[in-house]
mmCIF file of C-alpha atoms in Angstrom:
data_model
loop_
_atom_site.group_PDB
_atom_site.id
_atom_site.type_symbol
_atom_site.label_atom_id
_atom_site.label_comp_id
_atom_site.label_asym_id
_atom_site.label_seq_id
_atom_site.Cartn_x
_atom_site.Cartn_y
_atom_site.Cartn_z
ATOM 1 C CA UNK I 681 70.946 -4.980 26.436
ATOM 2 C CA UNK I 682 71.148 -8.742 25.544
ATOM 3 C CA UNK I 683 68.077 -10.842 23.844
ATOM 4 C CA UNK I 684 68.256 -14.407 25.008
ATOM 5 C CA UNK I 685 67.053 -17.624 22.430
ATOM 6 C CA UNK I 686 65.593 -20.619 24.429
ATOM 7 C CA UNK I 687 68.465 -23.340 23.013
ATOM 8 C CA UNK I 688 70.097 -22.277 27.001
ATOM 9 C CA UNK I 689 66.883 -23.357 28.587
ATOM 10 C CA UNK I 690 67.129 -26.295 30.869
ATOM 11 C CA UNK I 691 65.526 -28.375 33.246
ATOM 12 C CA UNK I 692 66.938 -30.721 36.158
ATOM 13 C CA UNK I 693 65.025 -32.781 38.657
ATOM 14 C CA UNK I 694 65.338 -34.664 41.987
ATOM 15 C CA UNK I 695 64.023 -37.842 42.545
ATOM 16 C CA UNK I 696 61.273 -37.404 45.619
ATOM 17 C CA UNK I 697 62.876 -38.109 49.079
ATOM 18 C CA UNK I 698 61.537 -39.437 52.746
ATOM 19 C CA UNK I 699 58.792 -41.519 51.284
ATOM 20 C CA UNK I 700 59.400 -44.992 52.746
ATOM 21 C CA UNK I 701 56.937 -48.115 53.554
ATOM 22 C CA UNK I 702 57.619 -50.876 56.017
ATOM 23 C CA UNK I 703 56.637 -54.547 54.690
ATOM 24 C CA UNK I 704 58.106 -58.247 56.140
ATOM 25 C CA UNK I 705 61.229 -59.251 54.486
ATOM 26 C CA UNK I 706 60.792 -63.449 54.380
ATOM 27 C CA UNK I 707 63.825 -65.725 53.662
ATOM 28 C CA UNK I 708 62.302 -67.300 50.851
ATOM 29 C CA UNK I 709 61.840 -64.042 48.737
ATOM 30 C CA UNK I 710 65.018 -63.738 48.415
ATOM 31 C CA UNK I 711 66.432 -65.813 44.904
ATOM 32 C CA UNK I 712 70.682 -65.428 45.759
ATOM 33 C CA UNK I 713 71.097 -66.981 42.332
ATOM 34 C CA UNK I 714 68.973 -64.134 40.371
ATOM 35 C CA UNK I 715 70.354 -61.285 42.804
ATOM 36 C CA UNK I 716 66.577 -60.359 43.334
ATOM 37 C CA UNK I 717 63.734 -60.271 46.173
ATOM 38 C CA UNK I 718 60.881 -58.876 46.725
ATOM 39 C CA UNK I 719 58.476 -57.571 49.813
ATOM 40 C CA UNK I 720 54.919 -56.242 50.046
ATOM 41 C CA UNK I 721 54.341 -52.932 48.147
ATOM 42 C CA UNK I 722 57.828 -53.184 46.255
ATOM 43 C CA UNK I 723 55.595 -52.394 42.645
ATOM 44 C CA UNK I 724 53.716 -49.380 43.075
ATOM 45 C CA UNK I 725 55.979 -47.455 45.150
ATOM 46 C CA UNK I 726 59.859 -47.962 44.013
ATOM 47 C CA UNK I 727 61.080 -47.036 40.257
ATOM 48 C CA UNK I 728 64.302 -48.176 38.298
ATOM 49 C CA UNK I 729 66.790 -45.665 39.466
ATOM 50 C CA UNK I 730 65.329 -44.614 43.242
ATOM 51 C CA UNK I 731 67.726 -44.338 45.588
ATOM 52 C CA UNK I 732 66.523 -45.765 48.958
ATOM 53 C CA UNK I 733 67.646 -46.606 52.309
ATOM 54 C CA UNK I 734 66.614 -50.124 53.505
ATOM 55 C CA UNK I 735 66.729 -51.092 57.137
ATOM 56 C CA UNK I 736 65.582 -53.093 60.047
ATOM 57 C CA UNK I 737 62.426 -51.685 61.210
ATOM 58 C CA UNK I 738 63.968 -51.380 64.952
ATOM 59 C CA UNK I 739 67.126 -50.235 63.834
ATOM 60 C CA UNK I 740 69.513 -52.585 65.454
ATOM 61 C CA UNK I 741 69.370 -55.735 63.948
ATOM 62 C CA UNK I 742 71.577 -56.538 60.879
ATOM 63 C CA UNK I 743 70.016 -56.464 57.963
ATOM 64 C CA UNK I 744 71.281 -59.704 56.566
ATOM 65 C CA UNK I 745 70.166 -59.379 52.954
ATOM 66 C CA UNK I 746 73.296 -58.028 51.017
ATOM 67 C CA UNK I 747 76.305 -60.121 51.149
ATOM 68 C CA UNK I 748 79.220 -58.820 52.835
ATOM 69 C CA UNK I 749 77.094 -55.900 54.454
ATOM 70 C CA UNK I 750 76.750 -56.304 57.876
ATOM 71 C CA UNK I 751 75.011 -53.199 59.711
ATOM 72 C CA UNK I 752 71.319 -52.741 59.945
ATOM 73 C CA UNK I 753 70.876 -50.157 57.231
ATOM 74 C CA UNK I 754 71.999 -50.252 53.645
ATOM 75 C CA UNK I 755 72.033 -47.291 51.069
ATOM 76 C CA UNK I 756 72.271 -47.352 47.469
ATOM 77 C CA UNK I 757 69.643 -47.656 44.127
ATOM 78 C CA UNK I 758 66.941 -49.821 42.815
ATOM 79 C CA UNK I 759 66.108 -51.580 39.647
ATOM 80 C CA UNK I 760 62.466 -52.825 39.922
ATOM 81 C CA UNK I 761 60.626 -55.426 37.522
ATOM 82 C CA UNK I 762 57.288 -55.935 36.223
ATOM 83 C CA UNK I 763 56.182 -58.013 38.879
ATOM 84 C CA UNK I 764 57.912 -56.238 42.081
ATOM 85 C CA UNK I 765 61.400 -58.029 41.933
ATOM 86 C CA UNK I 766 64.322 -55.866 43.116
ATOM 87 C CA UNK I 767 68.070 -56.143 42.478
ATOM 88 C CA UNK I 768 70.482 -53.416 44.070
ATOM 89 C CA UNK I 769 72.899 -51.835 43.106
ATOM 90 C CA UNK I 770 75.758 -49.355 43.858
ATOM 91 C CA UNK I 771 75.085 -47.156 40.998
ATOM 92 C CA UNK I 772 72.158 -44.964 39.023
ATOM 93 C CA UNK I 773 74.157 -46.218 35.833
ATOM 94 C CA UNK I 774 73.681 -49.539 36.925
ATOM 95 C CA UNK I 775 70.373 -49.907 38.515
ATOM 96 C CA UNK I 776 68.790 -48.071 35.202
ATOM 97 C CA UNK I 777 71.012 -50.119 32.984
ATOM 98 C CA UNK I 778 69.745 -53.015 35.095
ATOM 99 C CA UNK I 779 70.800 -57.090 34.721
ATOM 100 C CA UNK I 780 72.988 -59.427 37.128
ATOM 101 C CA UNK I 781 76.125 -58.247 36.023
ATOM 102 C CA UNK I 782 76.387 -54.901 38.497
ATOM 103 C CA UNK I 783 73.700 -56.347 40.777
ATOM 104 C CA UNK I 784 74.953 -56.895 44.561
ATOM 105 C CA UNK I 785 74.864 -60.372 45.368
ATOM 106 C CA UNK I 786 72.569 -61.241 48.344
ATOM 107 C CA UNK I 787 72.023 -63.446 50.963
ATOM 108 C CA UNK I 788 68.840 -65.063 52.803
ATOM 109 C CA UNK I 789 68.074 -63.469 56.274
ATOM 110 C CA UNK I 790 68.059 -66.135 58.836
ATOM 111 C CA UNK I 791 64.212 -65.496 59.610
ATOM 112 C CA UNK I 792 61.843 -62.892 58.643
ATOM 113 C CA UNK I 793 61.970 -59.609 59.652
ATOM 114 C CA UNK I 794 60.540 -56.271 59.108
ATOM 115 C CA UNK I 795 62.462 -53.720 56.770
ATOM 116 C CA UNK I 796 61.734 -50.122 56.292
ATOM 117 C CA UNK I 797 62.413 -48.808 52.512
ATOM 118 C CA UNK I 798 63.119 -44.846 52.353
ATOM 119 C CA UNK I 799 63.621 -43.049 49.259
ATOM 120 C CA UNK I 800 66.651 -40.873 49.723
ATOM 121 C CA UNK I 801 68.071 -39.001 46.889
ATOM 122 C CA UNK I 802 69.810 -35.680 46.799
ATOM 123 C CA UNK I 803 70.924 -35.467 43.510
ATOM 124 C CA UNK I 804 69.722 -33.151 40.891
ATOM 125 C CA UNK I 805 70.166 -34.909 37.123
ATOM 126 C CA UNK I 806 69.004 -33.366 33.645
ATOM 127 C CA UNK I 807 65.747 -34.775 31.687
ATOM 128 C CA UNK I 808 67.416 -35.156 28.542
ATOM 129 C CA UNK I 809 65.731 -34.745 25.052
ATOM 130 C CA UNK I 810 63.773 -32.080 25.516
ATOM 131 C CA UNK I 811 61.840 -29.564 22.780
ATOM 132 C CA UNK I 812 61.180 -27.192 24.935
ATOM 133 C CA UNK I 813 59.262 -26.273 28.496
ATOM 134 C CA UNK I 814 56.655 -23.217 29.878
ATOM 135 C CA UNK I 815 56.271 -22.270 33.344
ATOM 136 C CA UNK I 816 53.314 -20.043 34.239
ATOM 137 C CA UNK I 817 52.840 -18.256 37.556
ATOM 138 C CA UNK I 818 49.829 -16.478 38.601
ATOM 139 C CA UNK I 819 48.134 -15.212 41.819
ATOM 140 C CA UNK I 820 44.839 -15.676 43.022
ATOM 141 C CA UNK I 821 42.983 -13.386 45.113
ATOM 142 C CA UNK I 822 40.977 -14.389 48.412
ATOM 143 C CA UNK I 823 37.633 -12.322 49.571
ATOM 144 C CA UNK I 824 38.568 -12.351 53.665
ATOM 145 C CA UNK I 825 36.107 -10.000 54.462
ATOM 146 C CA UNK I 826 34.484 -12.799 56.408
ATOM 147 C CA UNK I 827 37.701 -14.037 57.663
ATOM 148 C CA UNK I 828 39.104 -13.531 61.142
ATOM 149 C CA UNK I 829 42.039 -11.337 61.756
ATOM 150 C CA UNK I 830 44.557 -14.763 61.872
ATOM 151 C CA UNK I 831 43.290 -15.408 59.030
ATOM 152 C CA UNK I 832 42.925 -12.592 56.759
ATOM 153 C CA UNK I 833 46.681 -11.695 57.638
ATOM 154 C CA UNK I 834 47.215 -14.989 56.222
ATOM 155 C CA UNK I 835 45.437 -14.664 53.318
ATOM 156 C CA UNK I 836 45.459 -11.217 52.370
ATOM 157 C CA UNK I 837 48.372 -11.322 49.418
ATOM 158 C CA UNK I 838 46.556 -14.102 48.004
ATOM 159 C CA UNK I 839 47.663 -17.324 46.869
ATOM 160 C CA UNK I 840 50.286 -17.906 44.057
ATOM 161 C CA UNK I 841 50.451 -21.041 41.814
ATOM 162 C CA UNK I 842 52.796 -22.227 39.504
ATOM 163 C CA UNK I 843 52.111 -24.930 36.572
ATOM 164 C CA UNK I 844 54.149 -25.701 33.314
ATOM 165 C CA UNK I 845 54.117 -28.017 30.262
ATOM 166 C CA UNK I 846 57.261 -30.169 29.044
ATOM 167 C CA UNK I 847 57.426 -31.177 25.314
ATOM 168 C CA UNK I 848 60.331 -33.950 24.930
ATOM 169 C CA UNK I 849 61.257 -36.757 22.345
ATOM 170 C CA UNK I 850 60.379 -40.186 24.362
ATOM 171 C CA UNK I 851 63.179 -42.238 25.593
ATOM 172 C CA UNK I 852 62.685 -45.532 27.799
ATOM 173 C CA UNK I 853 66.175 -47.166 27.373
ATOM 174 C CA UNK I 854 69.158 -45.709 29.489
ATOM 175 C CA UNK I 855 71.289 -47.748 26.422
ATOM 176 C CA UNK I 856 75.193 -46.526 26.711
ATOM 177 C CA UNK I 857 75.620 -46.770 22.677
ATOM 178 C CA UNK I 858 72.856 -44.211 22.300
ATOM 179 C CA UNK I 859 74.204 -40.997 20.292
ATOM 180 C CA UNK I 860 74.142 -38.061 23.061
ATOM 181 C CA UNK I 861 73.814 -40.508 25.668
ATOM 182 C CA UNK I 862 75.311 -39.573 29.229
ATOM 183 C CA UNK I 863 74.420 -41.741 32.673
ATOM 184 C CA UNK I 864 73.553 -39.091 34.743
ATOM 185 C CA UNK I 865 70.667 -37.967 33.047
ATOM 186 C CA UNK I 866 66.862 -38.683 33.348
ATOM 187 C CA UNK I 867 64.134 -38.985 30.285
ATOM 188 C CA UNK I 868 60.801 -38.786 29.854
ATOM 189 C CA UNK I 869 60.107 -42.235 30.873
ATOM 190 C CA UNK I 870 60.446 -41.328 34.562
ATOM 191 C CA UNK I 871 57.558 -38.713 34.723
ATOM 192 C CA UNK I 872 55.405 -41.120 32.691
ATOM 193 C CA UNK I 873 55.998 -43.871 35.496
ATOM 194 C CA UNK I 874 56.000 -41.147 38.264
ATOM 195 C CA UNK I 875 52.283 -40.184 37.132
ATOM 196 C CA UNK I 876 51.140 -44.046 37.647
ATOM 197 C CA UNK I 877 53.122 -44.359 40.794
ATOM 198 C CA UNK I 878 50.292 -46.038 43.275
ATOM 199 C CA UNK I 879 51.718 -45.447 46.661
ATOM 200 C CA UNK I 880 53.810 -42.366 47.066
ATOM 201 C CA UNK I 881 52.122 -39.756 44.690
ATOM 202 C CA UNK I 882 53.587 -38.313 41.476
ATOM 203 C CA UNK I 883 56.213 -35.191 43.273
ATOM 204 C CA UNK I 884 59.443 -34.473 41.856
ATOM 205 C CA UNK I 885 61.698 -31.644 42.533
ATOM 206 C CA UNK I 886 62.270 -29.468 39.574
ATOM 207 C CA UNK I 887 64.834 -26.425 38.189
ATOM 208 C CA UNK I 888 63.569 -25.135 35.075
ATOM 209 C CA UNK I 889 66.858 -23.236 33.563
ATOM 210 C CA UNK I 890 65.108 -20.269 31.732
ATOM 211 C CA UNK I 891 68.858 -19.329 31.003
ATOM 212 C CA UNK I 892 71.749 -21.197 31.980
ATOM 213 C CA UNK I 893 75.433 -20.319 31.432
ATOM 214 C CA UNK I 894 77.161 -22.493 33.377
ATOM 215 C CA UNK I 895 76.490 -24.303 37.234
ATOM 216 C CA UNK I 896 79.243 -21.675 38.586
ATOM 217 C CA UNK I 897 78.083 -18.466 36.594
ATOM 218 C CA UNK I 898 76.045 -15.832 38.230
ATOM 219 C CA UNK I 899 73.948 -14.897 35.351
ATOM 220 C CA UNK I 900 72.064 -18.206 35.606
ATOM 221 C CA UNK I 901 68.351 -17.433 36.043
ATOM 222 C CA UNK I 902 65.616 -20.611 37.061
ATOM 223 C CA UNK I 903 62.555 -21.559 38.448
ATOM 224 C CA UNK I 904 63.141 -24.352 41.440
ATOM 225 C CA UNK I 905 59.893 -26.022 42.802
ATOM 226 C CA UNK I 906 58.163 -29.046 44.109
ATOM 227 C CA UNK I 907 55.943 -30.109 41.327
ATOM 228 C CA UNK I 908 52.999 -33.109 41.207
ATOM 229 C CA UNK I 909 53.014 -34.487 37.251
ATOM 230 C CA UNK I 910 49.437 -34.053 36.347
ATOM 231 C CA UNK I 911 49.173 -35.285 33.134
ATOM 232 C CA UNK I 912 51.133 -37.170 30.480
ATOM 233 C CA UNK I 913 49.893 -37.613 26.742
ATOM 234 C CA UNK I 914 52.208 -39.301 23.568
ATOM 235 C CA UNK I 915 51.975 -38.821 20.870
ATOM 236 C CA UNK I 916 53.106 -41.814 17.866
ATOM 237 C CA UNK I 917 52.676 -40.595 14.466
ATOM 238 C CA UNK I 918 54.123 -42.599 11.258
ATOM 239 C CA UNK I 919 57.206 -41.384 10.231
ATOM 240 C CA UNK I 920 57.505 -38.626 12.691
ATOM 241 C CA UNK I 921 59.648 -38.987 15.991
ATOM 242 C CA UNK I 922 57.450 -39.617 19.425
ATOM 243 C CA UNK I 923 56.883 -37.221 21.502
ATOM 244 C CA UNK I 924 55.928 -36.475 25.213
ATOM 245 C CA UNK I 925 53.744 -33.882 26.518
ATOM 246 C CA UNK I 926 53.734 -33.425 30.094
ATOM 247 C CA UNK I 927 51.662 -31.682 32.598
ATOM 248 C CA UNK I 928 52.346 -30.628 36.169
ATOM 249 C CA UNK I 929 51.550 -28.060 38.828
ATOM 250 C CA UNK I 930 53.702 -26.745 41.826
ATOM 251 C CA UNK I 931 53.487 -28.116 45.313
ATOM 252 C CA UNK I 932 54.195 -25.485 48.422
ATOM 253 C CA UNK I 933 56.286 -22.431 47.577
ATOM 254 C CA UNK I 934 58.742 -22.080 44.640
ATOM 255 C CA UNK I 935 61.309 -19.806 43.456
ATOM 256 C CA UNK I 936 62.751 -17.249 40.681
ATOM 257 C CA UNK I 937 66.313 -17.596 41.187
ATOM 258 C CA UNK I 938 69.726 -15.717 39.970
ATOM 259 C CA UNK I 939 72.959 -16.912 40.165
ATOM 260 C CA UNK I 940 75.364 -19.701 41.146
ATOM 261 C CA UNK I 941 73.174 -23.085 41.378
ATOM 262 C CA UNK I 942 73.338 -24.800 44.645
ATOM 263 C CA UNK I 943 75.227 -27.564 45.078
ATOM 264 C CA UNK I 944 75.748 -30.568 47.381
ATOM 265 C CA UNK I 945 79.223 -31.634 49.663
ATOM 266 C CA UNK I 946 79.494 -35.107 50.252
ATOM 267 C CA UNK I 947 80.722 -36.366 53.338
ATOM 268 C CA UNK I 948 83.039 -39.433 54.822
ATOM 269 C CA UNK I 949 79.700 -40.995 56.099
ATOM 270 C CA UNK I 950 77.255 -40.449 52.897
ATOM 271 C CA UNK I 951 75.419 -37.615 54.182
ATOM 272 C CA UNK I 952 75.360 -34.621 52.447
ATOM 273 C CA UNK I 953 75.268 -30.519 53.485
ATOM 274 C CA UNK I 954 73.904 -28.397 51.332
ATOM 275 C CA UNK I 955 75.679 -25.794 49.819
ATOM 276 C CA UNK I 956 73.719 -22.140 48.897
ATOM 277 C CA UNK I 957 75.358 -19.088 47.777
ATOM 278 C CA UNK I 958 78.146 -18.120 50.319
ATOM 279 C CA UNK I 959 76.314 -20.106 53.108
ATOM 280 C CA UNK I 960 76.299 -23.823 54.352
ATOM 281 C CA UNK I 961 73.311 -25.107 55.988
ATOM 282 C CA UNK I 962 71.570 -28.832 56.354
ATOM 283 C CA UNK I 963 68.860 -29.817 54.551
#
């Protein structure tokens, strides 16, 4: 019988989707020079790296913001500054490596208009520089002797909760000439803005690898759960590296999964089916 050491433990998250706000787009806001705007609510609710779908409000009418895009909705990923500015990209790479270089060059809408801004990312990326992670479940018992029958059928197995702790080396800079460095990876930075996120809450989407061979191997055993960051403490310490401590609970139901890791299909039009086990269903 084999012993297993935590150096194949792993964790992966997904960006929160189908949080969106609706603000007034004004000519004006929109610097073609810098490759940046801005609307209402940008700061708060958007991070460096979100992928988002931005469109007219009524669906129809051209967006008129990027140049040489011409329909009414426009899909890609985010680099947001200090103050609310936005540049967009085509990219994660180059929306978290930011600057005009990669940016998309814009244009001014002939008048103001509303815009609707929708997060929308399926893809699962790994937090990178991690010590190491705990995931606790427990159940908690319910008296429903003063329940009705609805209800105590509801409530009778209890309720079960999930929280964990991640440990990680803090990283802010997605810098290519890193050592280890890969684009298509998160760090701790992201949960640490997540938790101050004003306007759409703190939720990621989380797969905490307790072993993982391989994303095709069948021996691969994780928890997979919606999870609200609760909590983030660093700690700086001369001569020793900084680290991140990080809190968070489980949202809804969650999983212990074996096997093959789901995966995504992408499709001529951008969508995306979801793949699971031997099955193909939409999300």
């Amino acid at each position: 019988m084999p012993v297993y050491t935590g150096q194949t433990g792993y964790i992966e998250l997904k960006r929160t989707s189908d949080n969106f706000f609706r603000a007034p787009l004004v000519p004006s806001a929109v610097n073609t020079d810098r490759k940046r705007f801005s609307v209402e609510n940008m700061l708060g609710s958007l991070i460096t790296g979100d992928k988002v779908n931005i469109k007219s409000a009524d669906g129809t009418t051209a967006l008129g913001l990027i140049s040489g895009h011409s329909g009414a909705e426009w899909s890609g990923y985010v680099a947001i500054d200090d103050i609310g500015g936005c540049r967009l990209y085509a990219s994660f790479p180059h929306a978290v490596a930011g600057g005009l270089t990669n940016a998309l060059t814009l244009t001014k809408p002939s008048s103001t208009k509303d815009i609707i801004v929708e997060t929308n990312d399926a893809s699962f990326r790994p937090l990178g520089r991690i010590r190491e992670f705990n995931f606790t479940t427990s159940r908690e018992t319910i008296n429903i002797d003063l329940l009705g029958d609805e209800f105590q059928q509801m409530y009778k197995s209890g309720r079960i909760q999930g929280q964990g702790e991640i440990s990680a080396d803090f990283e802010h800079r997605y810098v290519a000439t890193d050592p280890g460095f890969t684009y298509n990876q998160e760090f701790s930075v992201y949960l640490a803005r997540l938790l101050m996120r004003l306007n759409m809450g703190s939720m990621f989407r989380g797969r905490f690898f307790v072993y993982r061979e391989s994303g095709t191997s069948n021996n691969n055993c994780w928890y997979e759960a919606d999870a609200i960051i609760t909590n983030c403490g660093i700690n700086v310490s001369p001569s020793e590296i900084i680290e991140t401590n990080i809190s968070f609970v489980t949202s809804g139901q969650f999983e212990l999964r074996v096997g093959t890791v789901p995966g995504y299909l992408l499709k001529e039009d951008t969508d995306f089916i979801y793949c699971k086990s031997q099955a193909i269903r939409f999300p």
